[in-house]
Coordinates of C-alpha atoms in Angstrom, one line a residue:
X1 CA 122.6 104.2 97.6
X2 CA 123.4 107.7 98.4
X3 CA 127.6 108.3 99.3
X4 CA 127.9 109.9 102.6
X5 CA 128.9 113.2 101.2
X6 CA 125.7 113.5 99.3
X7 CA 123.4 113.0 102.4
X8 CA 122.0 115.9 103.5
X9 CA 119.5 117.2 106.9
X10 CA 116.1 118.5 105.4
X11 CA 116.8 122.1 107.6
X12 CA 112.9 123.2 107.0
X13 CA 111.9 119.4 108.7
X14 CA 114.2 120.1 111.8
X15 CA 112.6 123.3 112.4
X16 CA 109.5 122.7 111.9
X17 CA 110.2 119.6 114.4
X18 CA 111.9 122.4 117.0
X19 CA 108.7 124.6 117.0
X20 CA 106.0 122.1 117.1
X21 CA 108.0 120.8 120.4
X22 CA 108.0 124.3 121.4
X23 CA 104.5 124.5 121.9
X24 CA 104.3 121.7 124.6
X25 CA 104.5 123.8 127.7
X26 CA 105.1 127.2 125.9
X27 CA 104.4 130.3 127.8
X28 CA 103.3 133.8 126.9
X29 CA 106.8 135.1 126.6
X30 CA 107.9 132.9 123.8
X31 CA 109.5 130.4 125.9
X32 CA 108.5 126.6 127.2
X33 CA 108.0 125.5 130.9
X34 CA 108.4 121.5 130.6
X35 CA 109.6 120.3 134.0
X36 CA 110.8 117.0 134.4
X37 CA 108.4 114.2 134.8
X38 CA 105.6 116.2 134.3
X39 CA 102.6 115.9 132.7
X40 CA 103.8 118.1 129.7
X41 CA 107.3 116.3 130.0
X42 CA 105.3 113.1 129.0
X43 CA 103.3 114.8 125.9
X44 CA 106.7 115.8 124.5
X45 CA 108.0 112.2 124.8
X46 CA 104.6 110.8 123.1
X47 CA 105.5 113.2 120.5
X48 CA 108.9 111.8 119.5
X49 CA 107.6 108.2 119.7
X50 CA 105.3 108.9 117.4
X51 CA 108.0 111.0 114.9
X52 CA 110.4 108.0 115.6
X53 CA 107.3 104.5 115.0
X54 CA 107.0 106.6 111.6
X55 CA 110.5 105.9 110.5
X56 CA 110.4 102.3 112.1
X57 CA 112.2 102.6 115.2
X58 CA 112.1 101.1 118.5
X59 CA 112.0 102.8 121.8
X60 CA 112.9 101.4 125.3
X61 CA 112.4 102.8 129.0
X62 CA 115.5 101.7 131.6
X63 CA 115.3 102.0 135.2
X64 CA 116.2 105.7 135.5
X65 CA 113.2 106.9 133.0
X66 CA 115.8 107.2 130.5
X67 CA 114.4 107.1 127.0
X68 CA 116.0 105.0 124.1
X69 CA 115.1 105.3 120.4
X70 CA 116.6 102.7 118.2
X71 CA 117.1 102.3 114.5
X72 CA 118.8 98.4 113.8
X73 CA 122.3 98.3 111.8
X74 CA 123.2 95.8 109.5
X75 CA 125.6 94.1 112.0
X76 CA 123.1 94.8 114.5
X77 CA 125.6 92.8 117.4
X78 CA 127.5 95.8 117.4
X79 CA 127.5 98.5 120.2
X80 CA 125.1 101.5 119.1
X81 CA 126.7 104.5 118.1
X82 CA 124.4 107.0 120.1
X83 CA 123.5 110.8 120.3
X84 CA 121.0 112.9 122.4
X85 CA 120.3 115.3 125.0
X86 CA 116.9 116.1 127.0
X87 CA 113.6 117.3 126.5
X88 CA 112.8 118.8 130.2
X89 CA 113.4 122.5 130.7
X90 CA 113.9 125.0 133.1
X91 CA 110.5 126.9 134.6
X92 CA 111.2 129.8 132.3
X93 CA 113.1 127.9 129.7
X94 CA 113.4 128.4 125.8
X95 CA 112.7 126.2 123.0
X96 CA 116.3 125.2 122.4
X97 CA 118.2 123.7 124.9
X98 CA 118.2 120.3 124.9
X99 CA 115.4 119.4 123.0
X100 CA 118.0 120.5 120.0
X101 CA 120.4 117.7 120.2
X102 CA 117.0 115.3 120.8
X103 CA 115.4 116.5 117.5
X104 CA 118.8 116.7 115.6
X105 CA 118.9 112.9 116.2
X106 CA 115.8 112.4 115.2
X107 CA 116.4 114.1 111.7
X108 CA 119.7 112.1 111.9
X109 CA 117.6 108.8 111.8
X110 CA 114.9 110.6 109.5
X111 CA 117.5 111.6 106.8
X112 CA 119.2 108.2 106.8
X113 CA 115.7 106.7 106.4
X114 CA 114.9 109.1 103.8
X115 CA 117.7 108.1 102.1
X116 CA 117.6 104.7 102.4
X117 CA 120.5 104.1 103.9
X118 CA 121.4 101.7 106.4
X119 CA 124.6 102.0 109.1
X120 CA 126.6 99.1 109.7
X121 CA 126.3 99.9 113.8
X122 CA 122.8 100.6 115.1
X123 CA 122.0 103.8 116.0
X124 CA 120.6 104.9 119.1
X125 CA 118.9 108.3 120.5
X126 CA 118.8 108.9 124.1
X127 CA 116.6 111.1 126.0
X128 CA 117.7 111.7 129.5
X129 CA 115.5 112.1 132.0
X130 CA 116.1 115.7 134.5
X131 CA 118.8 117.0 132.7
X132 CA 117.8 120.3 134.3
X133 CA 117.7 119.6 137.9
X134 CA 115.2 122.5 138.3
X135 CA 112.3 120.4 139.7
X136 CA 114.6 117.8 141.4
X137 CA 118.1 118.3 142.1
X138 CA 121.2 117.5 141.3
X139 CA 120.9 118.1 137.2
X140 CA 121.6 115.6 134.7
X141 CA 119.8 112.7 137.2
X142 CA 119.0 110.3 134.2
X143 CA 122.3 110.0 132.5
X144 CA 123.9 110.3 135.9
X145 CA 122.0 107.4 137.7
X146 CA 123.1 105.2 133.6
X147 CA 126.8 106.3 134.5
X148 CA 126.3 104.7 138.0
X149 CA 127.4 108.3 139.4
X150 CA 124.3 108.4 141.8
X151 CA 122.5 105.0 143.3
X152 CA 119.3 104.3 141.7
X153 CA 117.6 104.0 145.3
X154 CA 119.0 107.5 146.2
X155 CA 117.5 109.2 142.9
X156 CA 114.2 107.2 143.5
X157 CA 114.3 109.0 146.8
X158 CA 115.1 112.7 145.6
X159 CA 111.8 115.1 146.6
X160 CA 110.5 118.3 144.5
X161 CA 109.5 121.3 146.4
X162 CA 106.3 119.5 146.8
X163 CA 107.7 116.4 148.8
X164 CA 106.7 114.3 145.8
X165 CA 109.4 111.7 144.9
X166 CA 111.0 110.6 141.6
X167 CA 109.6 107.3 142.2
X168 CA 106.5 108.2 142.4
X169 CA 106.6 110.1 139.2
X170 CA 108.4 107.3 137.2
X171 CA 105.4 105.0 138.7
X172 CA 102.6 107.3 138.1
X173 CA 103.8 107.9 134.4
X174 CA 104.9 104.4 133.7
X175 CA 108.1 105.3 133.2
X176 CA 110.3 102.4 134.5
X177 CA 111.8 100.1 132.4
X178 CA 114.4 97.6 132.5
X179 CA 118.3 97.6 132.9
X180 CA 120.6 100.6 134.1
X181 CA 123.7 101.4 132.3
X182 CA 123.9 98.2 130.4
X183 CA 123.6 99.1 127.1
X184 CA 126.1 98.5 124.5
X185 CA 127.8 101.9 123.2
X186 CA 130.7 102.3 120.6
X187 CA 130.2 106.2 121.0
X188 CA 128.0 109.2 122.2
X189 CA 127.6 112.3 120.3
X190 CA 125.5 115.3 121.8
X191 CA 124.2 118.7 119.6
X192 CA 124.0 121.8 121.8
X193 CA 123.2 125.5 121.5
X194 CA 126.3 127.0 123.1
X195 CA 124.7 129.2 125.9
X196 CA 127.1 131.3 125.9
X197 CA 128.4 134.1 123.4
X198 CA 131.6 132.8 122.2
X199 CA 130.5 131.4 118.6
X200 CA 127.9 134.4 117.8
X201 CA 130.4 137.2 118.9
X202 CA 133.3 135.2 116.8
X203 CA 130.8 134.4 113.6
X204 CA 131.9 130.9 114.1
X205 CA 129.2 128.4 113.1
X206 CA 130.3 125.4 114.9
X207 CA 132.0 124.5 118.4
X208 CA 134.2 121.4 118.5
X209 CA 134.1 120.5 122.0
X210 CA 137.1 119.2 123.3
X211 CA 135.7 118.8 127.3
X212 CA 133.7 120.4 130.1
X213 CA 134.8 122.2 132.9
X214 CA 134.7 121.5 136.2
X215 CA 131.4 122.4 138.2
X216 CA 131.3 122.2 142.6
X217 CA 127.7 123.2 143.9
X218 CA 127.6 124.1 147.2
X219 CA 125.0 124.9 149.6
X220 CA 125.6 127.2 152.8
X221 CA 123.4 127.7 155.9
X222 CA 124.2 130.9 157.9
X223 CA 123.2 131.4 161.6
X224 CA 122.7 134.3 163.5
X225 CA 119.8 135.1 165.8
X226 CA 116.1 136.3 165.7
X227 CA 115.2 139.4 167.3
X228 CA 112.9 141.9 166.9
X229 CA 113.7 144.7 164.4
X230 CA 112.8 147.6 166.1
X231 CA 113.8 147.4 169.9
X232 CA 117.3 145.7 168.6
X233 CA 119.9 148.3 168.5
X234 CA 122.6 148.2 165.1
X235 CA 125.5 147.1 166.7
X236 CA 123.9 144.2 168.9
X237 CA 122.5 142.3 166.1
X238 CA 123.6 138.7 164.7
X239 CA 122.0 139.4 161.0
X240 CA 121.8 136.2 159.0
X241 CA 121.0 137.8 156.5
X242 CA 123.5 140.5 156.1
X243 CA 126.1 138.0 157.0
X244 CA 125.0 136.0 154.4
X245 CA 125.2 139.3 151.7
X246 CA 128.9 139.5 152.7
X247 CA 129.3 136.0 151.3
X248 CA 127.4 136.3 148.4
X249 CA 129.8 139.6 147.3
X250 CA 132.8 137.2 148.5
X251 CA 131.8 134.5 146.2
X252 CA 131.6 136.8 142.9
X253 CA 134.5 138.3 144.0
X254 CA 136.3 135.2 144.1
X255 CA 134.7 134.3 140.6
X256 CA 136.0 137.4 139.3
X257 CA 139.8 137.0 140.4
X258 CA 140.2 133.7 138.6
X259 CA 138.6 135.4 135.0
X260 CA 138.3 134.7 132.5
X261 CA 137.6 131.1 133.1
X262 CA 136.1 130.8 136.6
X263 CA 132.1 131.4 137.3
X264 CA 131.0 131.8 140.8
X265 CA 127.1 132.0 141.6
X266 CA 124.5 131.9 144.2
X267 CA 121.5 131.6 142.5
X268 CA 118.8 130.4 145.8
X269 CA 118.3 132.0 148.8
X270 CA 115.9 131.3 151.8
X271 CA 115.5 133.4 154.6
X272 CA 113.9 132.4 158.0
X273 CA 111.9 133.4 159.7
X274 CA 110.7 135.4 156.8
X275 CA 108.8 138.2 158.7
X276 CA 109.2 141.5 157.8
X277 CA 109.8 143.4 161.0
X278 CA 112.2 139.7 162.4
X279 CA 115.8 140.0 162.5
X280 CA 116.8 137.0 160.1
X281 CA 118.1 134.2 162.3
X282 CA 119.0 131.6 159.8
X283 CA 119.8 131.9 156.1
X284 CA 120.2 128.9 152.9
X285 CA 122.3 130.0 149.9
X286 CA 122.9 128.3 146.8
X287 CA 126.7 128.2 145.3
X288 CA 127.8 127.4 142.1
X289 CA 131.3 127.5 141.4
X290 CA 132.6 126.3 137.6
X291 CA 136.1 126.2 136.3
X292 CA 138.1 124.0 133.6
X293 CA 140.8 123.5 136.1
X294 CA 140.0 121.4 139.1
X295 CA 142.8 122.7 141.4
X296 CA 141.7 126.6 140.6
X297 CA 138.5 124.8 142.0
X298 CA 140.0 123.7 145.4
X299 CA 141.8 127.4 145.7
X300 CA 138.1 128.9 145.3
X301 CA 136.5 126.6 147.6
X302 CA 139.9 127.8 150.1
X303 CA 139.5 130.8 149.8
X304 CA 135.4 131.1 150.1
X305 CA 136.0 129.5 153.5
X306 CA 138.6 132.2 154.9
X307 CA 136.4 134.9 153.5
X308 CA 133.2 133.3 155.0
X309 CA 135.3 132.7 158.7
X310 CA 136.0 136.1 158.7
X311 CA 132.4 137.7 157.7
X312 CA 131.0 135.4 160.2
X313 CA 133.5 136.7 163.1
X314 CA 132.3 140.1 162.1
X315 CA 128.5 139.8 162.5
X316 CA 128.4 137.5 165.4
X317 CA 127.6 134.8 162.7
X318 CA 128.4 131.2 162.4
X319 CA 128.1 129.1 159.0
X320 CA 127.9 126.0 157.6
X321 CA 129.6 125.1 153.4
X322 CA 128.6 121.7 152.9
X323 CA 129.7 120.2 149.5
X324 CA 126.2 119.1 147.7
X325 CA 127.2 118.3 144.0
X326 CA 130.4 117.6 142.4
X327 CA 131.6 117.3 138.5
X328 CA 135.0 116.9 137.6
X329 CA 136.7 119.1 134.5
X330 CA 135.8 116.3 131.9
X331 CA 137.8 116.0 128.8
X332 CA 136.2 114.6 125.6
X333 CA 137.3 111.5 123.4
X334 CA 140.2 112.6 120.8
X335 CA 138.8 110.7 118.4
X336 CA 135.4 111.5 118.8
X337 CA 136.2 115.1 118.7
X338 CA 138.2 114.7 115.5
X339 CA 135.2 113.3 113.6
X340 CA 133.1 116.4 114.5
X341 CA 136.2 118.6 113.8
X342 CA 136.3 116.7 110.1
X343 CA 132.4 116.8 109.5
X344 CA 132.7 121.1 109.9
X345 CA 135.3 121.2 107.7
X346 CA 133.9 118.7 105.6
X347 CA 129.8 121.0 105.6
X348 CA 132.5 124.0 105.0
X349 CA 131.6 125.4 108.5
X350 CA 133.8 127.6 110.5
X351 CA 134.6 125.9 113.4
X352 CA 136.9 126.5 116.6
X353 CA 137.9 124.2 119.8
X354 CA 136.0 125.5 122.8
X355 CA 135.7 124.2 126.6
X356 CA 132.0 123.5 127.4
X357 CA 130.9 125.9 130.1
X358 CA 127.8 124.2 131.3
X359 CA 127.2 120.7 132.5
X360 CA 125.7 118.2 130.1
X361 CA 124.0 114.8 129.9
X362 CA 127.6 114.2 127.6
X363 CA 130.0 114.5 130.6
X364 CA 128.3 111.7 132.5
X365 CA 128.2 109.6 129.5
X366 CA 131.9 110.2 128.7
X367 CA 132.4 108.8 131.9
X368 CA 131.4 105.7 130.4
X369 CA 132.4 105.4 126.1
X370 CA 133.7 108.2 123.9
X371 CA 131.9 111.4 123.6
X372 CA 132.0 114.8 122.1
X373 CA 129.7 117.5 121.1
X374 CA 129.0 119.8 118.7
X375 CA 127.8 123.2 119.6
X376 CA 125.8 125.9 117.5
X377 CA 125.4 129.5 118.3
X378 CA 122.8 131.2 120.4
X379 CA 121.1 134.9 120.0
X380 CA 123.1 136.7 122.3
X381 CA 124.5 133.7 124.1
X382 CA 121.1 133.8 126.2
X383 CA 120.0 130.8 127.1
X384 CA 118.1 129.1 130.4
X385 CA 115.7 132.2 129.4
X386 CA 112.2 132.4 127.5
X387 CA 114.0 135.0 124.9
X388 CA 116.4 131.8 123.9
X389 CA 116.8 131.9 120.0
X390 CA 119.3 130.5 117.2
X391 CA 119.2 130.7 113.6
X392 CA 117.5 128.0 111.9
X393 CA 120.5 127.5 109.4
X394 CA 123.2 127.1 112.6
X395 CA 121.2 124.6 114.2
X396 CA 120.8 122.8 110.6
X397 CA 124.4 122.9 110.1
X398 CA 125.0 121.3 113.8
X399 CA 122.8 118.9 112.5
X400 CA 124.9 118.0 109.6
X401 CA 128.0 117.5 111.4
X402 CA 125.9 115.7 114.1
X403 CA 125.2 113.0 111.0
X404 CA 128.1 113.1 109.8
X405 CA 130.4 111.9 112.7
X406 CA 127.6 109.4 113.2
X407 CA 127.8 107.8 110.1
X408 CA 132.1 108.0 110.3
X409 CA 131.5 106.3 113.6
X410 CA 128.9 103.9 112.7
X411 CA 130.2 103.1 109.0
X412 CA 127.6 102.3 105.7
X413 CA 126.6 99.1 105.1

């Protein structure tokens, strides 16, 4: 049998894997459009069962719609030593994120096959269902409900734009199984692009990720009062809307005093009535406020509430911030984070420590065993975008150290 330094990723098999998953749900623009528990979310799960009943592994559905691959260990009593990440996108999404660290798993379990080697722990690779949140909110819904963050009965009841519910999705595509969160885990390792420019600007290959920052989502309802737009004189108006613009500037003003690390966001809007030639009486916004630090969290949320009592004196306005999501600055197991720290040095990669700026299906799941991840660079740090690219030989060597920590974790028989 092969020694653990000899075992290497086939990088032309993972790619070829990436792009014929791309073309489930690509669009014109080079991009994919897989929403969650779709049709096309389904194809791309047949897909990998097949890939993974050609290697000999099992697969398993839970409650949530969660996805379980399995490859058996020689001690196969022992908790699984698990990686994996998500196959849904967003509506204009690229062919990269998520679907990476679910297809570097699966050359993870193709290469040990290949080689013929067998771990002493199983090995298991999750897909979690709605990472994205796009089509039903909050993100990361599958690994969220297996964490026991959000009720199973309160996900089943979550609506898309449509008013069609998550249970009737996981019903109509058979997608219930058995068991929430029960699973025995030793250890969960996730591969991710980096979405962000940090690694590609640095010409750093990999990112040891030592945690994620904290993430609030809010949403805020502005009230002023319909009128019609041309008999209404300037200074007589309660504008929703232009109440609601003085927010929006306050909240990326309030992102930008806490650089470099803070984000601040409002990404939806709705305006009602809608009309062109109505005064806006009622506005929704989105928020999205992200920082390592959850006390530089509470002073954003502090001050967004001063600024917003103040804009709302001026335009005759009144508001409501209601809190909608919440996910605490989560830091990553030492240990865990050391194994992917030793398998870059060990592939020869540059590597640096790096806080993860988006949310991931790892920060639930850290909740519950070890975690850490292991991040690769991304063309321009673009991602959430059809342009989304990375270079075939950084996501091969994410991929190494991906099977390397495994097997550290997991152990040879």
């Amino acid at each position: 049998m092969n020694s653990e330094n000899s075992i290497r990723i086939d990088a032309d098999r993972l790619w070829r894997s990436l792009m014929e998953m791309a073309r489930i749900g690509a669009t014109d623009k080079g991009g994919v459009c897989r929403l969650a528990m779709t049709d096309l979310d389904q194809v791309g799960r047949n897909v990998l069962e097949r890939w993974c009943r050609e290697i000999g592994c099992s697969h398993s559905l839970d409650l949530a719609g969660n996805l379980f691959i399995r490859r058996a260990g020689a001690d196969d009593g022992l908790p699984a030593v698990m990686t994996g990440s998500h196959l849904d996108s967003q509506p204009t999404g690229g062919r990269f994120d998520g679907v990476y660290g679910v297809l570097a798993g699966l050359e993870v379990l193709r290469t040990l096959v290949e080689h013929g080697v067998t771990t002493r722990a199983p090995l298991e690779l999750a897909v979690w269902n709605n990472e994205e949140g796009s089509r039903f909110s909050p993100p990361m819904m599958g690994s969220g409900a297996y964490a026991g963050v959000f009720e199973l009965d309160w996900v089943y009841a979550l609506e898309d734009a449509d008013g069609v519910t998550v249970r009737e999705e996981l019903k109509r595509l058979e997608w219930i199984g058995e068991g929430l969160g029960d699973r025995e885990v030793d250890a969960y390792f996730e591969a991710h692009i980096e979405q962000g420019p940090i690694l590609e600007n640095e010409q750093t290959t990999i990112g040891v990720v030592t945690g994620a920052q904290g993430q609030r989502w809010y949403e805020l309802d502005v009230y002023g009062q319909e009128a019609h737009a041309g008999p209404t004189p300037m200074p007589l108006r309660k504008d929703a809307l232009v109440c609601t613009a003085g927010m929006i500037q306050a909240v990326n003003r309030i992102g930008l005093d806490n650089a470099p690390d803070a984000c601040a966001t409002c990404g939806l809007i709705r305006v009602v009535p809608g009309s062109r030639n109505v005064i806006p009486g009622h506005v929704w916004t989105s928020i999205d406020t992200r920082h390592p630090d959850d006390r530089v969290l509470e002073d954003m949320e502090g001050a967004m509430r001063r600024e917003f009592d103040a804009i709302a004196d001026r335009y005759g306005c009144r508001y409501d911030l209601s809190v909608f999501w919440v996910s605490p600055a989560t830091p990553f197991d030492r240990e865990c984070v050391d194994l992917v720290r030793k398998g870059a040095a060990q592939g020869g990669y540059s590597h640096r420590d790096m806080i993860s700026g988006a949310g991931h299906d790892a920060v639930y799941m850290a909740r519950k065993v070890p975690t850490a991840m292991i991040f690769v660079p991304c063309e321009g740090g673009i991602s959430h975008n059809e342009s989304e690219n990375a270079d075939p030989e950084d996501l091969a060597a994410g991929c190494q150290v991906l099977l390397d920590s495994m097997l550290a974790r997991a152990g040879v028989a």
